[in-house]
Structures are given as C-alpha cells and as structure tokens.
CSV table of N, CA and C and ligand atoms in Angstrom, one decimal:
chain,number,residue,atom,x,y,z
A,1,UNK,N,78.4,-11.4,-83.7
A,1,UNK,CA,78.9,-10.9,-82.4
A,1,UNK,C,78.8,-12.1,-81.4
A,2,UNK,N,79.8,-12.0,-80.6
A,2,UNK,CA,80.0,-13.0,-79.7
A,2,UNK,C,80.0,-12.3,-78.2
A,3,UNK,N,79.2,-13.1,-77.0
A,3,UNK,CA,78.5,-12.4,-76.1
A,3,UNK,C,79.0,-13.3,-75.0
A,4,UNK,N,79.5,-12.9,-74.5
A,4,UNK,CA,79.4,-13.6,-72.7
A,4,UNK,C,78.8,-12.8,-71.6
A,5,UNK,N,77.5,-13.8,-71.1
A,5,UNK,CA,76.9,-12.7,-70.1
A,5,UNK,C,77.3,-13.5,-68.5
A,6,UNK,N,77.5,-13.1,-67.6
A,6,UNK,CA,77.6,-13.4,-66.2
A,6,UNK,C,77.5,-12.7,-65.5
A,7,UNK,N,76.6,-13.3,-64.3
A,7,UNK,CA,75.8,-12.7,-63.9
A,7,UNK,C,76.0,-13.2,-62.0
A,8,UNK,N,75.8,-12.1,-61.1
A,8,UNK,CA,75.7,-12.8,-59.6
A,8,UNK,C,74.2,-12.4,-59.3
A,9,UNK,N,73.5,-13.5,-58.6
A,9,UNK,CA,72.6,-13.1,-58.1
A,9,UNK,C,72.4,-14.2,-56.5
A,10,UNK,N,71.6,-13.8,-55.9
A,10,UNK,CA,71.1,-14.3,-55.0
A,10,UNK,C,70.0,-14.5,-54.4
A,11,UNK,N,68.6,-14.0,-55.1
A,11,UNK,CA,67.4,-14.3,-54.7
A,11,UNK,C,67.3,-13.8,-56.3
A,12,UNK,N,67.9,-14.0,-57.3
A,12,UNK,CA,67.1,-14.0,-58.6
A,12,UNK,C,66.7,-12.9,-59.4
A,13,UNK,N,66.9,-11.9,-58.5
A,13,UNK,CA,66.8,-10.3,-59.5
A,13,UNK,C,67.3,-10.4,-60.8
A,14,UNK,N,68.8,-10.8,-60.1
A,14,UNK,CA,69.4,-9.9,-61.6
A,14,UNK,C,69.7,-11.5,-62.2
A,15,UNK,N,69.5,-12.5,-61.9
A,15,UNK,CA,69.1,-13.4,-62.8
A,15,UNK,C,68.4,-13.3,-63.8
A,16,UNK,N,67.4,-12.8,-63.4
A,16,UNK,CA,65.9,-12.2,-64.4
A,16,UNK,C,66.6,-11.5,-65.8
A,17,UNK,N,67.2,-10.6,-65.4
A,17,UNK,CA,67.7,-9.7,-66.2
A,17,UNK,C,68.5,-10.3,-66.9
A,18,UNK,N,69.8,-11.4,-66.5
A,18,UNK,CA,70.8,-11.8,-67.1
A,18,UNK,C,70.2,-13.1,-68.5
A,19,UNK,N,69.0,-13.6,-67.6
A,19,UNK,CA,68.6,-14.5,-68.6
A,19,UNK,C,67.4,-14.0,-69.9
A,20,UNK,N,67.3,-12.4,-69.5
A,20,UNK,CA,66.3,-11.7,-70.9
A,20,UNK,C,67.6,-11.5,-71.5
A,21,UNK,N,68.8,-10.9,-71.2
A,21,UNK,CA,70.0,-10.9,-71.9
A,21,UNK,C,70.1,-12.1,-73.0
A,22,UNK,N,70.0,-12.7,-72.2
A,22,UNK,CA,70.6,-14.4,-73.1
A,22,UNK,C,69.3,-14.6,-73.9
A,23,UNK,N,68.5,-14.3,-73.8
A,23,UNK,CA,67.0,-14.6,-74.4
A,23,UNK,C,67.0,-13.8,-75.6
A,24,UNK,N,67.7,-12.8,-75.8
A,24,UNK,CA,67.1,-11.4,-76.3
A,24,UNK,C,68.5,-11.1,-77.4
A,25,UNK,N,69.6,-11.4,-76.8
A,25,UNK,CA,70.7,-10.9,-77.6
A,25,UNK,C,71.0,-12.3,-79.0
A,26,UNK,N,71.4,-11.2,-80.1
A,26,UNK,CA,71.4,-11.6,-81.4
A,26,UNK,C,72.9,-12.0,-81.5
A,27,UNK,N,73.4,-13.1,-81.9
A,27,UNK,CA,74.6,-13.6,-82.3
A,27,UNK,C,74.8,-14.8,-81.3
A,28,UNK,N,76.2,-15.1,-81.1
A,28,UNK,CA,76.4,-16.6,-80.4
A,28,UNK,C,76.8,-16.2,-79.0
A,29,UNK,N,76.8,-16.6,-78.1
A,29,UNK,CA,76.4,-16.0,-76.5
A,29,UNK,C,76.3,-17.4,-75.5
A,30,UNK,N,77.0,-17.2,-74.4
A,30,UNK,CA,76.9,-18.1,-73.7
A,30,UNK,C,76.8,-17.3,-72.3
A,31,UNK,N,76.3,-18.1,-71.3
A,31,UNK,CA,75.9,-17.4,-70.0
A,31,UNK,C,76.5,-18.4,-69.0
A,32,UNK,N,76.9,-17.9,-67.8
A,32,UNK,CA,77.2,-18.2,-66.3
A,32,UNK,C,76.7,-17.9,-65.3
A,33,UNK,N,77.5,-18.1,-64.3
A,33,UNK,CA,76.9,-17.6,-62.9
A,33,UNK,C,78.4,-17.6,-62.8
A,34,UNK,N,78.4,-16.2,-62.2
A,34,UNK,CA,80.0,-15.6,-61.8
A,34,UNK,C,80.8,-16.3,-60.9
A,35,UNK,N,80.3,-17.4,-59.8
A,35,UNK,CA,80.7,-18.7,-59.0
A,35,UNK,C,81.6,-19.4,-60.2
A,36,UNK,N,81.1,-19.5,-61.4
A,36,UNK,CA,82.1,-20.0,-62.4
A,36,UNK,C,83.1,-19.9,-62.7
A,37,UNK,N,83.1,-18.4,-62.5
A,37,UNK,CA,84.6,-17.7,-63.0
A,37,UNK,C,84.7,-17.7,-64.3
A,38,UNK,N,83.7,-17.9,-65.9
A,38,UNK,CA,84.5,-17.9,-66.8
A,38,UNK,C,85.6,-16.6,-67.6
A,39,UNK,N,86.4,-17.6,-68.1
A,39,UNK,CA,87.4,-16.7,-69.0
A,39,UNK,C,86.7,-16.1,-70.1
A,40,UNK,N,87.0,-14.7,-69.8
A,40,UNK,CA,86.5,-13.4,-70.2
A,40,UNK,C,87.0,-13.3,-72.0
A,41,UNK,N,87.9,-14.1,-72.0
A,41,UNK,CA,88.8,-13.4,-73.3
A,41,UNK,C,88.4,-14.2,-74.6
A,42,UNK,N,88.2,-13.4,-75.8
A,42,UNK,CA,87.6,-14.0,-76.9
A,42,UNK,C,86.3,-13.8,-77.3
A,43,UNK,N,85.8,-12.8,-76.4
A,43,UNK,CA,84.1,-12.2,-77.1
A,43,UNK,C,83.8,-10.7,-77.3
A,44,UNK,N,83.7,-10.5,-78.1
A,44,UNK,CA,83.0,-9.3,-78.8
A,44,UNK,C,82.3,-8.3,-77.5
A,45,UNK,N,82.1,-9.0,-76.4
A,45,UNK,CA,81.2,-8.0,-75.7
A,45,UNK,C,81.0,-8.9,-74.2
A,46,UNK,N,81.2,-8.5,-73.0
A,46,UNK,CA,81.0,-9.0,-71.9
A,46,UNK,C,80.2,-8.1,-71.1
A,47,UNK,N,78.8,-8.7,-71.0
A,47,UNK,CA,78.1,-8.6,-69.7
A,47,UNK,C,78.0,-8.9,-68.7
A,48,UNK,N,78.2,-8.3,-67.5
A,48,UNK,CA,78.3,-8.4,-66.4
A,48,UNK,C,77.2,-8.3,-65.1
A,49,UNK,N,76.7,-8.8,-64.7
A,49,UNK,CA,75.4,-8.2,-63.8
A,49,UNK,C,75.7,-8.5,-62.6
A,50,UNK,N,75.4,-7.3,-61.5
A,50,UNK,CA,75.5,-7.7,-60.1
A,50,UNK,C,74.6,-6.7,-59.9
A,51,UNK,N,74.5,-7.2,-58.2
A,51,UNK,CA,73.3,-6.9,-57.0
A,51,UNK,C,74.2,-5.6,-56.3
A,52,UNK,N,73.4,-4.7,-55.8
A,52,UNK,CA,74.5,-3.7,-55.2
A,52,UNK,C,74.4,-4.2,-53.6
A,53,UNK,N,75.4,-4.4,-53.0
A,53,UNK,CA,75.8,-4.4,-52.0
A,53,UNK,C,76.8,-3.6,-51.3
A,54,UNK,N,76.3,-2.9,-50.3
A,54,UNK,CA,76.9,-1.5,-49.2
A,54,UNK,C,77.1,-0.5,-50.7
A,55,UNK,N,76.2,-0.3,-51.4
A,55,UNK,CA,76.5,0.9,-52.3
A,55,UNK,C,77.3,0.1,-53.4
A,56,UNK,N,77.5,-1.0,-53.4
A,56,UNK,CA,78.3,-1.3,-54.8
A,56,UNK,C,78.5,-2.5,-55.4
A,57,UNK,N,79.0,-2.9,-56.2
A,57,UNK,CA,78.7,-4.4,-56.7
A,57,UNK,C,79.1,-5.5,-56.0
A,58,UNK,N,78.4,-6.2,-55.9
A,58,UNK,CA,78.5,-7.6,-54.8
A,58,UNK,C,79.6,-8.4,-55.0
A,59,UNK,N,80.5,-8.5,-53.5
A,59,UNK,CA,81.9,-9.4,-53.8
A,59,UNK,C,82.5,-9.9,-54.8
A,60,UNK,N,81.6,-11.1,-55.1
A,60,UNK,CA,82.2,-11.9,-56.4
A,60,UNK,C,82.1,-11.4,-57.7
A,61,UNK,N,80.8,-10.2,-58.1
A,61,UNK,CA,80.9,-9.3,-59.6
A,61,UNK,C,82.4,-8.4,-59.0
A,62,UNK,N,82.7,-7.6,-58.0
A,62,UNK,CA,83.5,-6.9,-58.1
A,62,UNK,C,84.6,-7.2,-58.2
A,63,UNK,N,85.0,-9.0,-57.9
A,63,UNK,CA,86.4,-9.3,-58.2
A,63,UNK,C,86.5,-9.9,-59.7
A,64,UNK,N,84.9,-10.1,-60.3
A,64,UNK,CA,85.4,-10.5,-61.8
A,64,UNK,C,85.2,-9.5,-62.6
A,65,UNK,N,84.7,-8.0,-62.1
A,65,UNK,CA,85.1,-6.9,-63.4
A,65,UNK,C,86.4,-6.2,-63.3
A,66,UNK,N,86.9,-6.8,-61.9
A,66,UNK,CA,88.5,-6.6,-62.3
A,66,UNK,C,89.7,-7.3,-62.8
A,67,UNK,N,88.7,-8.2,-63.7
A,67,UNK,CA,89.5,-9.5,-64.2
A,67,UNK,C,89.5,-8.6,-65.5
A,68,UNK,N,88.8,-7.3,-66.0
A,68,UNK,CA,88.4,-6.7,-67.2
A,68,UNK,C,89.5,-5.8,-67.4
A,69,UNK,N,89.6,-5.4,-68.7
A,69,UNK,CA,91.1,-5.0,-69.3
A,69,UNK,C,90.8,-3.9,-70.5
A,70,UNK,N,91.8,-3.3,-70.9
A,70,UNK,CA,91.5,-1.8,-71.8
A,70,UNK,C,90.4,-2.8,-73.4
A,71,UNK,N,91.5,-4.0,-73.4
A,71,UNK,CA,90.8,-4.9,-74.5
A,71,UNK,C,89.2,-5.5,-74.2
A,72,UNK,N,88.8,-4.8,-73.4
A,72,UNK,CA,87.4,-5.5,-73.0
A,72,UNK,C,86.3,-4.5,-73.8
A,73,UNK,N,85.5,-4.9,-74.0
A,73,UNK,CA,84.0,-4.4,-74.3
A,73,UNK,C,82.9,-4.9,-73.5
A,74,UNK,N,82.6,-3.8,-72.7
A,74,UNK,CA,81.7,-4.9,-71.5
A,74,UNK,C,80.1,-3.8,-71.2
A,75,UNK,N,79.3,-4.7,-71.2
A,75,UNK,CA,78.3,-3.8,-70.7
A,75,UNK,C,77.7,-4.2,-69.4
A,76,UNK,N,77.3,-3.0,-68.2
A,76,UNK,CA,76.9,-3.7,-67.3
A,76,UNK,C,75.5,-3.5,-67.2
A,77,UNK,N,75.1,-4.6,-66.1
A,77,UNK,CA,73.8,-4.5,-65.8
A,77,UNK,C,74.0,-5.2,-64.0
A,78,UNK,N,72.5,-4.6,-63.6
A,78,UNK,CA,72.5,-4.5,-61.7
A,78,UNK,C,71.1,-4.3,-61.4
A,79,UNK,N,71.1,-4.7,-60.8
A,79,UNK,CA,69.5,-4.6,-60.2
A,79,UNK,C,69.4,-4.1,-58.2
A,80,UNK,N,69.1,-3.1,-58.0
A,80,UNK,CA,69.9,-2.5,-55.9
A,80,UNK,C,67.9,-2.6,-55.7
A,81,UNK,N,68.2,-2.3,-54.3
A,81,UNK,CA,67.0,-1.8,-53.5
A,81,UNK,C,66.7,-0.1,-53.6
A,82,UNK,N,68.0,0.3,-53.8
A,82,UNK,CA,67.6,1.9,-53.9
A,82,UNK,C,66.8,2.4,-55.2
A,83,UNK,N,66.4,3.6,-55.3
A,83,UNK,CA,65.1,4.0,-56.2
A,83,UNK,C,66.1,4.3,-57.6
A,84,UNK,N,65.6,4.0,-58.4
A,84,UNK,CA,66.0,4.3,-60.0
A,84,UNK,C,66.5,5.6,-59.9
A,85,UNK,N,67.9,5.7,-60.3
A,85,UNK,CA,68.3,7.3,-60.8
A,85,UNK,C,68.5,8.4,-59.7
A,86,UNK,N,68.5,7.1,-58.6
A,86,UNK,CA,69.1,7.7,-57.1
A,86,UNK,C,70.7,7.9,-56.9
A,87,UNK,N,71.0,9.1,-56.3
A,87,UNK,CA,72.7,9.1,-56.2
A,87,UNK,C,73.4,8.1,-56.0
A,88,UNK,N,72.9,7.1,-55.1
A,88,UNK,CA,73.1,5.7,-54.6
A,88,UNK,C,73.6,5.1,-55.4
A,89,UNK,N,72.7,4.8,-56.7
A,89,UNK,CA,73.0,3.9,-57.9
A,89,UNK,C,74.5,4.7,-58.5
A,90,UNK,N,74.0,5.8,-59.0
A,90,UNK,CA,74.7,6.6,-59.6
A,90,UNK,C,76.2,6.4,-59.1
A,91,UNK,N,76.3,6.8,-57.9
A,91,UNK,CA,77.7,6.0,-57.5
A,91,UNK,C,78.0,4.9,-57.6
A,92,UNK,N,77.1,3.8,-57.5
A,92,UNK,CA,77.7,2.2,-57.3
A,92,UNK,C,77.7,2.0,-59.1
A,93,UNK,N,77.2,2.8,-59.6
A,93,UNK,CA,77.3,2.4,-61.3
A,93,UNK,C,79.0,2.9,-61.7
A,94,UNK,N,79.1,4.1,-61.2
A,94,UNK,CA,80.3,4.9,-61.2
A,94,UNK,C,81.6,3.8,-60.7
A,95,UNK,N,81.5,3.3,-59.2
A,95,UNK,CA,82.3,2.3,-58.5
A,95,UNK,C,82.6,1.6,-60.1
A,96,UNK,N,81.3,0.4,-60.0
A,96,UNK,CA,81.3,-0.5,-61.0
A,96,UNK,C,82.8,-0.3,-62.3
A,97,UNK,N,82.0,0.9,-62.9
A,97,UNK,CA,83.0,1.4,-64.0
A,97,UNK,C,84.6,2.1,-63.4
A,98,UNK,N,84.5,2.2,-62.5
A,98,UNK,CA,86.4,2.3,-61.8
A,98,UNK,C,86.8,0.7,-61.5
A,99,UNK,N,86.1,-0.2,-61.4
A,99,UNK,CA,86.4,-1.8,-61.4
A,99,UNK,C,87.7,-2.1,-62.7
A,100,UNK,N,86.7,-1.5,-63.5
A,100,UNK,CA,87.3,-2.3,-65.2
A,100,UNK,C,88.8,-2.1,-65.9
A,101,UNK,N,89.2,-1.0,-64.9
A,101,UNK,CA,90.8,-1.1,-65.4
A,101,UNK,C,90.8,-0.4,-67.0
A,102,UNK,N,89.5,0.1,-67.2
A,102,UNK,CA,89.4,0.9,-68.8
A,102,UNK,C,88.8,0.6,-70.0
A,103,UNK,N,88.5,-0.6,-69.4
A,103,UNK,CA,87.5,-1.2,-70.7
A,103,UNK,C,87.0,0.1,-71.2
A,104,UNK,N,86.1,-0.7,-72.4
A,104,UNK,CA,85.1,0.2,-73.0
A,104,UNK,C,83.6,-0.1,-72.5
A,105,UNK,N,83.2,0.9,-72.0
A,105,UNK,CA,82.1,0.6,-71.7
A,105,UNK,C,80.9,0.6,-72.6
A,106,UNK,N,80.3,-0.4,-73.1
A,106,UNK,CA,79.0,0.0,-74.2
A,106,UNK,C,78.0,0.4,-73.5
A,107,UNK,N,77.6,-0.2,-72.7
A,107,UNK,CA,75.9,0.2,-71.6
A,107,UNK,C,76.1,0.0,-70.5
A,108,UNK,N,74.8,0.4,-70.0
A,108,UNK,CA,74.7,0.3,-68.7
A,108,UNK,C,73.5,0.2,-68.5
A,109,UNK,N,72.8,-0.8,-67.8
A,109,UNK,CA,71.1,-0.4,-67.3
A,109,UNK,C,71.0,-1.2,-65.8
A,110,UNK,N,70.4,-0.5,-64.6
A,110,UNK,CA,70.0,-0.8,-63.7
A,110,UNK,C,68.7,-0.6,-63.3
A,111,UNK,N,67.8,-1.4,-62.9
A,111,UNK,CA,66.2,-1.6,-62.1
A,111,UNK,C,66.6,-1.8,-60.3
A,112,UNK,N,64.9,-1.8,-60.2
A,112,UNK,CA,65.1,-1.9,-58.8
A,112,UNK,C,65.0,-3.6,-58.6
A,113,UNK,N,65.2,-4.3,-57.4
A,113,UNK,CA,65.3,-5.5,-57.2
A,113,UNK,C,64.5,-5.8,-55.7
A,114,UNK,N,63.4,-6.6,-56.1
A,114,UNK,CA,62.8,-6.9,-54.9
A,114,UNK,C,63.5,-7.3,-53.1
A,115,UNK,N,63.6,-6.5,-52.2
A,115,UNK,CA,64.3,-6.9,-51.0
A,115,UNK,C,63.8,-7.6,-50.4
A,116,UNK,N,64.7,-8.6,-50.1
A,116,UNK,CA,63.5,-10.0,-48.7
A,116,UNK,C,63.5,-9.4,-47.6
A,117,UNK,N,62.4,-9.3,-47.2
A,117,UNK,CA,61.6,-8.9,-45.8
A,117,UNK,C,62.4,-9.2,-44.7
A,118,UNK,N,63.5,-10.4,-44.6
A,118,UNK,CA,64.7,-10.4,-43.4
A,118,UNK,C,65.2,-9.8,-44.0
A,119,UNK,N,65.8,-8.9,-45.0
A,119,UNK,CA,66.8,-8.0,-45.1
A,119,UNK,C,66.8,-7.0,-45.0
A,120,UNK,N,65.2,-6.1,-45.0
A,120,UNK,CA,65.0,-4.9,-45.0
A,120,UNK,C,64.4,-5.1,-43.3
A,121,UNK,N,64.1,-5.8,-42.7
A,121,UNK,CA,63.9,-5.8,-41.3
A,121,UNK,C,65.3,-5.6,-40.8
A,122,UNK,N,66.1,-6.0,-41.3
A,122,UNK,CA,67.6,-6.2,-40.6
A,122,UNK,C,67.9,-4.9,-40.5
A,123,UNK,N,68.0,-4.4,-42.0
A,123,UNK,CA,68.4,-2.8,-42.3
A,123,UNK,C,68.1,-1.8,-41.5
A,124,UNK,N,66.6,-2.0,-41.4
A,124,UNK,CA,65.9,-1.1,-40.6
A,124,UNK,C,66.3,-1.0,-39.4
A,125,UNK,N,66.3,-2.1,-38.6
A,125,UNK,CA,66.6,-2.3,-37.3
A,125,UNK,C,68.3,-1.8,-37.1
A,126,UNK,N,69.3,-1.4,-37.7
A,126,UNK,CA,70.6,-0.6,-37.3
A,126,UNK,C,70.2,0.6,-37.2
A,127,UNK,N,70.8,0.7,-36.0
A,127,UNK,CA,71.1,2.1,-35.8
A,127,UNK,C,70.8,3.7,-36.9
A,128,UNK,N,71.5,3.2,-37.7
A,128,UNK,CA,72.0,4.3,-38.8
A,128,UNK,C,71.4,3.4,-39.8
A,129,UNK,N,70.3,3.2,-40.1
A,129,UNK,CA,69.9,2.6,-40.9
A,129,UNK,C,70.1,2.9,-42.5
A,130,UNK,N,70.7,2.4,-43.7
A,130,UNK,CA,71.1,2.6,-44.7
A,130,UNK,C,70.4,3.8,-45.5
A,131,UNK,N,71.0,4.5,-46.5
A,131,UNK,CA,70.0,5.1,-47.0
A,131,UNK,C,68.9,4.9,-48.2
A,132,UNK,N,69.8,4.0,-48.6
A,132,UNK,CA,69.0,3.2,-49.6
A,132,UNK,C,67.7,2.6,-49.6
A,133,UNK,N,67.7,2.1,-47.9
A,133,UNK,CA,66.2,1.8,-48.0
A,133,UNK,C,65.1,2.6,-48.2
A,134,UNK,N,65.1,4.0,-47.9
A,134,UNK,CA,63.6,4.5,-47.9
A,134,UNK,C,63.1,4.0,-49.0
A,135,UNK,N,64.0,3.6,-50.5
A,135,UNK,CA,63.0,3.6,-51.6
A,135,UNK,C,62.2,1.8,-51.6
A,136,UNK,N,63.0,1.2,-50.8
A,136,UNK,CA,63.5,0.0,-51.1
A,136,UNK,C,62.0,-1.0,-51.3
A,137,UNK,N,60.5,-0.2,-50.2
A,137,UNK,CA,59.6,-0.8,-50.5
A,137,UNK,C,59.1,-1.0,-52.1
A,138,UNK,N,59.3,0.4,-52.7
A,138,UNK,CA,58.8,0.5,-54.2
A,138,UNK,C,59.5,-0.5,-55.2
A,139,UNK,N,60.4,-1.0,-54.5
A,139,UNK,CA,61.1,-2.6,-55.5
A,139,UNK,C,60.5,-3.6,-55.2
A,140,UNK,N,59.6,-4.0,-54.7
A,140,UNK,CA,58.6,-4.8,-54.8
A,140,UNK,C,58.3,-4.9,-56.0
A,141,UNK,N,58.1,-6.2,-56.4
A,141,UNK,CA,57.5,-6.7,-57.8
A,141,UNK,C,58.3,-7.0,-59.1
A,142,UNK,N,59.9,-5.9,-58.6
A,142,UNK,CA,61.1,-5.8,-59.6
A,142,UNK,C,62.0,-7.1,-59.3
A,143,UNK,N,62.8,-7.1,-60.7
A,143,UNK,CA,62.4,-6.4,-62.1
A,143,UNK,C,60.9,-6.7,-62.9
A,144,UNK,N,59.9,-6.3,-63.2
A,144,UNK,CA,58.9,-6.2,-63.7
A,144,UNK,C,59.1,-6.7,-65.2
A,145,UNK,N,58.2,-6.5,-65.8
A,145,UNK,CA,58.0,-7.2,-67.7
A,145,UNK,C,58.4,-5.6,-68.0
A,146,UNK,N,58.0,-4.5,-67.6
A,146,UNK,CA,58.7,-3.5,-67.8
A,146,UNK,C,60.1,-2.9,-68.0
A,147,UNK,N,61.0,-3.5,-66.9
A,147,UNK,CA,61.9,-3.4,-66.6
A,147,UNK,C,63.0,-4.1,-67.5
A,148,UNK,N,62.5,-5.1,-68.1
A,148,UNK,CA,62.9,-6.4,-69.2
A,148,UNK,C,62.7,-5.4,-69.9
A,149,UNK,N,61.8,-5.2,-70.8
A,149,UNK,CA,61.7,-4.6,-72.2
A,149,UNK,C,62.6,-3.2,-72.1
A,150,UNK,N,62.6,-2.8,-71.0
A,150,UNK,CA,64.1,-1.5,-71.3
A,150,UNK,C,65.3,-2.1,-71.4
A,151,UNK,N,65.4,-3.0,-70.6
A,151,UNK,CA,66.6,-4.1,-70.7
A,151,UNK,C,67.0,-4.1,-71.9
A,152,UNK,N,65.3,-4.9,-72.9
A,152,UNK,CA,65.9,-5.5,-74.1
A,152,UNK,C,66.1,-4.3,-75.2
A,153,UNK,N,65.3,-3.5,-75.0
A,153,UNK,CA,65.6,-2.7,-76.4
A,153,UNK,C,66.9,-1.8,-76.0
A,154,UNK,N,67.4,-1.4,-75.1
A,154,UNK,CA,68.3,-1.3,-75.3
A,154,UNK,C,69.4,-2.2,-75.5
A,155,UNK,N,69.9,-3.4,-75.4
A,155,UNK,CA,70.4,-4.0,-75.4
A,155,UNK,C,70.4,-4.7,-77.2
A,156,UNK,N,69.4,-4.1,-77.9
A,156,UNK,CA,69.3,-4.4,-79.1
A,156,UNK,C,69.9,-2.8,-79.8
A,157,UNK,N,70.1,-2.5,-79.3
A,157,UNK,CA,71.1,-1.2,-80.3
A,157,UNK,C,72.3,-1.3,-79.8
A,158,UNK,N,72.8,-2.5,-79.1
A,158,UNK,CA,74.4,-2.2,-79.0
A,158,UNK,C,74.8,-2.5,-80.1
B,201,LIG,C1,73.3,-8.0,-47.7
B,201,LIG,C2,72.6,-7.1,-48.7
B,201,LIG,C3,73.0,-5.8,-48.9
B,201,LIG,C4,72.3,-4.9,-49.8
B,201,LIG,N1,72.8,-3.7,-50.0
B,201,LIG,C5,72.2,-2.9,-50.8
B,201,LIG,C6,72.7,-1.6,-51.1
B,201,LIG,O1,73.7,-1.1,-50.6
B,201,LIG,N2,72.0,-0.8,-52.0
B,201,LIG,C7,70.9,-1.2,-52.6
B,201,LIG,O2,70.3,-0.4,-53.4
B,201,LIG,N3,70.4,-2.4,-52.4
B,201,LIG,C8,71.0,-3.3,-51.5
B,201,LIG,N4,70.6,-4.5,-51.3
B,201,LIG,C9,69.4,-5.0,-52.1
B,201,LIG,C10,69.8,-5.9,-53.3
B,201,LIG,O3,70.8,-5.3,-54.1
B,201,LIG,C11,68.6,-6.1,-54.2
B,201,LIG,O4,67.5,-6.7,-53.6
B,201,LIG,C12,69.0,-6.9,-55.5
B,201,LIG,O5,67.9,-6.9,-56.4
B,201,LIG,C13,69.2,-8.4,-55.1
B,201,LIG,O6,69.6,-9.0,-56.3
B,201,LIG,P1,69.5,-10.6,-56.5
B,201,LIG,O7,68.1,-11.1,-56.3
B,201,LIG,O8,70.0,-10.9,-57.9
B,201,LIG,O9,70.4,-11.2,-55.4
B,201,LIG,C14,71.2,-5.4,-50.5
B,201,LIG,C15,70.7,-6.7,-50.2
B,201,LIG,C16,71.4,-7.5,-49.4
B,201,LIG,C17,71.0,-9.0,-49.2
C-alpha cells in the first residue's frame, strides 16, 4: 500500500499525530506539510490532518481536501480545542467529509489539541465567546502517548 500523509499544523498538534502516522503505517508512504501542496494522485490512501478552525478545517487543509475526488481513498485526522465526541467536532468532522467531492472515506480519528494561552485568552475575551472553549482547558497535554496509540491501532486495521 502506498500512503500519502499531509498534514497542517501550527503549534504541532496535529503534527504529532501526522508523524505517528508516518512512524506507524506499513507500506511505502511519504509525508508533507500541506504548504506543499503535494499531488494527491497515485496512492492507495490519502491522509489528511488539520486543526479545526471556527468549527472546521483550517484554510489550507480545507482547500486541499477539495483537491480530493470520487477516485480518492482518504482517511482523515484533526486534532480541535473542543472536548472529544462534542457536536462541535462532530460537525467539523461532518464539514471535513462534504470537502471531498465523494471520496471514500476509510477513517477518521480526532483528539484534543493543546490551546496557547494567547488564544484562549483571545477567545475568552469576545463578546460571544466560542463554544468550544469550555472544554478547551482539558486539552492540555494533548495529543497525549494515549492519544497516539488510538491513532495507531486504528490506523493499523485499515
Ligand atoms: C485561530 C484559532 C481558531 C481555533 N478555532 C477552533 C475551533 O473552532 N474549534 C476547536 O475545537 N478548536 C479551535 N482551535 C484550537 C485548535 O484547533 C487546536 O489547539 C489544535 O490542536 C491546533 O493544532 P496545531 O497545533 O496542529 O496547529 C483554534 C485555534 C486557533 C489558533
């Protein structure tokens, strides 16, 4: 099997995650940073990882899973501030998968992702402050060695 994983990150969350991917998956596989742009076409399986931003995948992941096509096989992965298994995700996982134009989706797994203290000060301080943050303290620490090993065993039954 042949694997392309790319990944956006910005303080390294979902870095973490994209490079247990690369660490962990069996066959020939090569990895980016979505700034790259690579060409999607010719692998068995495309991973994708982004950060959620306003509820959904971050600019540059959301213009390259729409580079994705019925011929794709893609699995995603994300790392947000909101709590695991929160409607939040649930939607922005949902968004994610209206991106792909119909791929086939093999997986999916999202953790929480540690927030920098300017950002959740920022959040806090609006008005209407997001909803996502109430959980956003409890991602401290994430993704954890925990968080990896759901990563990986799942990612070992695709
Ligand atoms: C500008 C900005 C907007 C964000 N918006 C959301 C959001 O809508 N929902 C959420 O759950 N987390 C949100 N987050 C938190 C990040 O998604 C989370 O910390 C993620 O793990 C960052 O990943 P990275 O380290 O790979 O950049 C936001 C963070 C930033 C900086």
């Amino acid at each position: 099997m042949k694997t392309l994983i790319v990944y956006s990150s910005q303080t390294s969350n979902t870095k973490k995650l994209a490079d247990a991917l690369y660490e962990n998956m069996a066959g020939d596989k090569e990895i980016f940073n979505v700034g790259d742009t690579p060409d999607p076409e010719g692998y068995d399986l495309v991973a994708v990882g982004f950060w959620f931003q306003a509820g959904k995948p971050d600019p540059k992941s959301s213009q390259y899973l729409s580079r994705m096509t019925e011929d794709h096989r893609v699995f995603l992965f994300a790392t947000h501030g909101a709590g695991a298994g929160s409607d939040h995700v649930r939607q922005g996982l949902a968004h994610a998968k209206g991106l792909i134009n119909g791929a086939q989706v093999a997986g999916a797994f999202t953790c929480q992702g540690e927030v920098s203290p300017q950002v959740l000060e920022k959040a806090r301080q609006k008005e209407t402050p997001p909803a996502w943050i109430k959980d956003a303290d409890q991602a401290a620490g994430h993704p954890d060695a925990s968080d990896i090993n759901a990563l990986v065993s799942m990612v070992r039954q695709l």
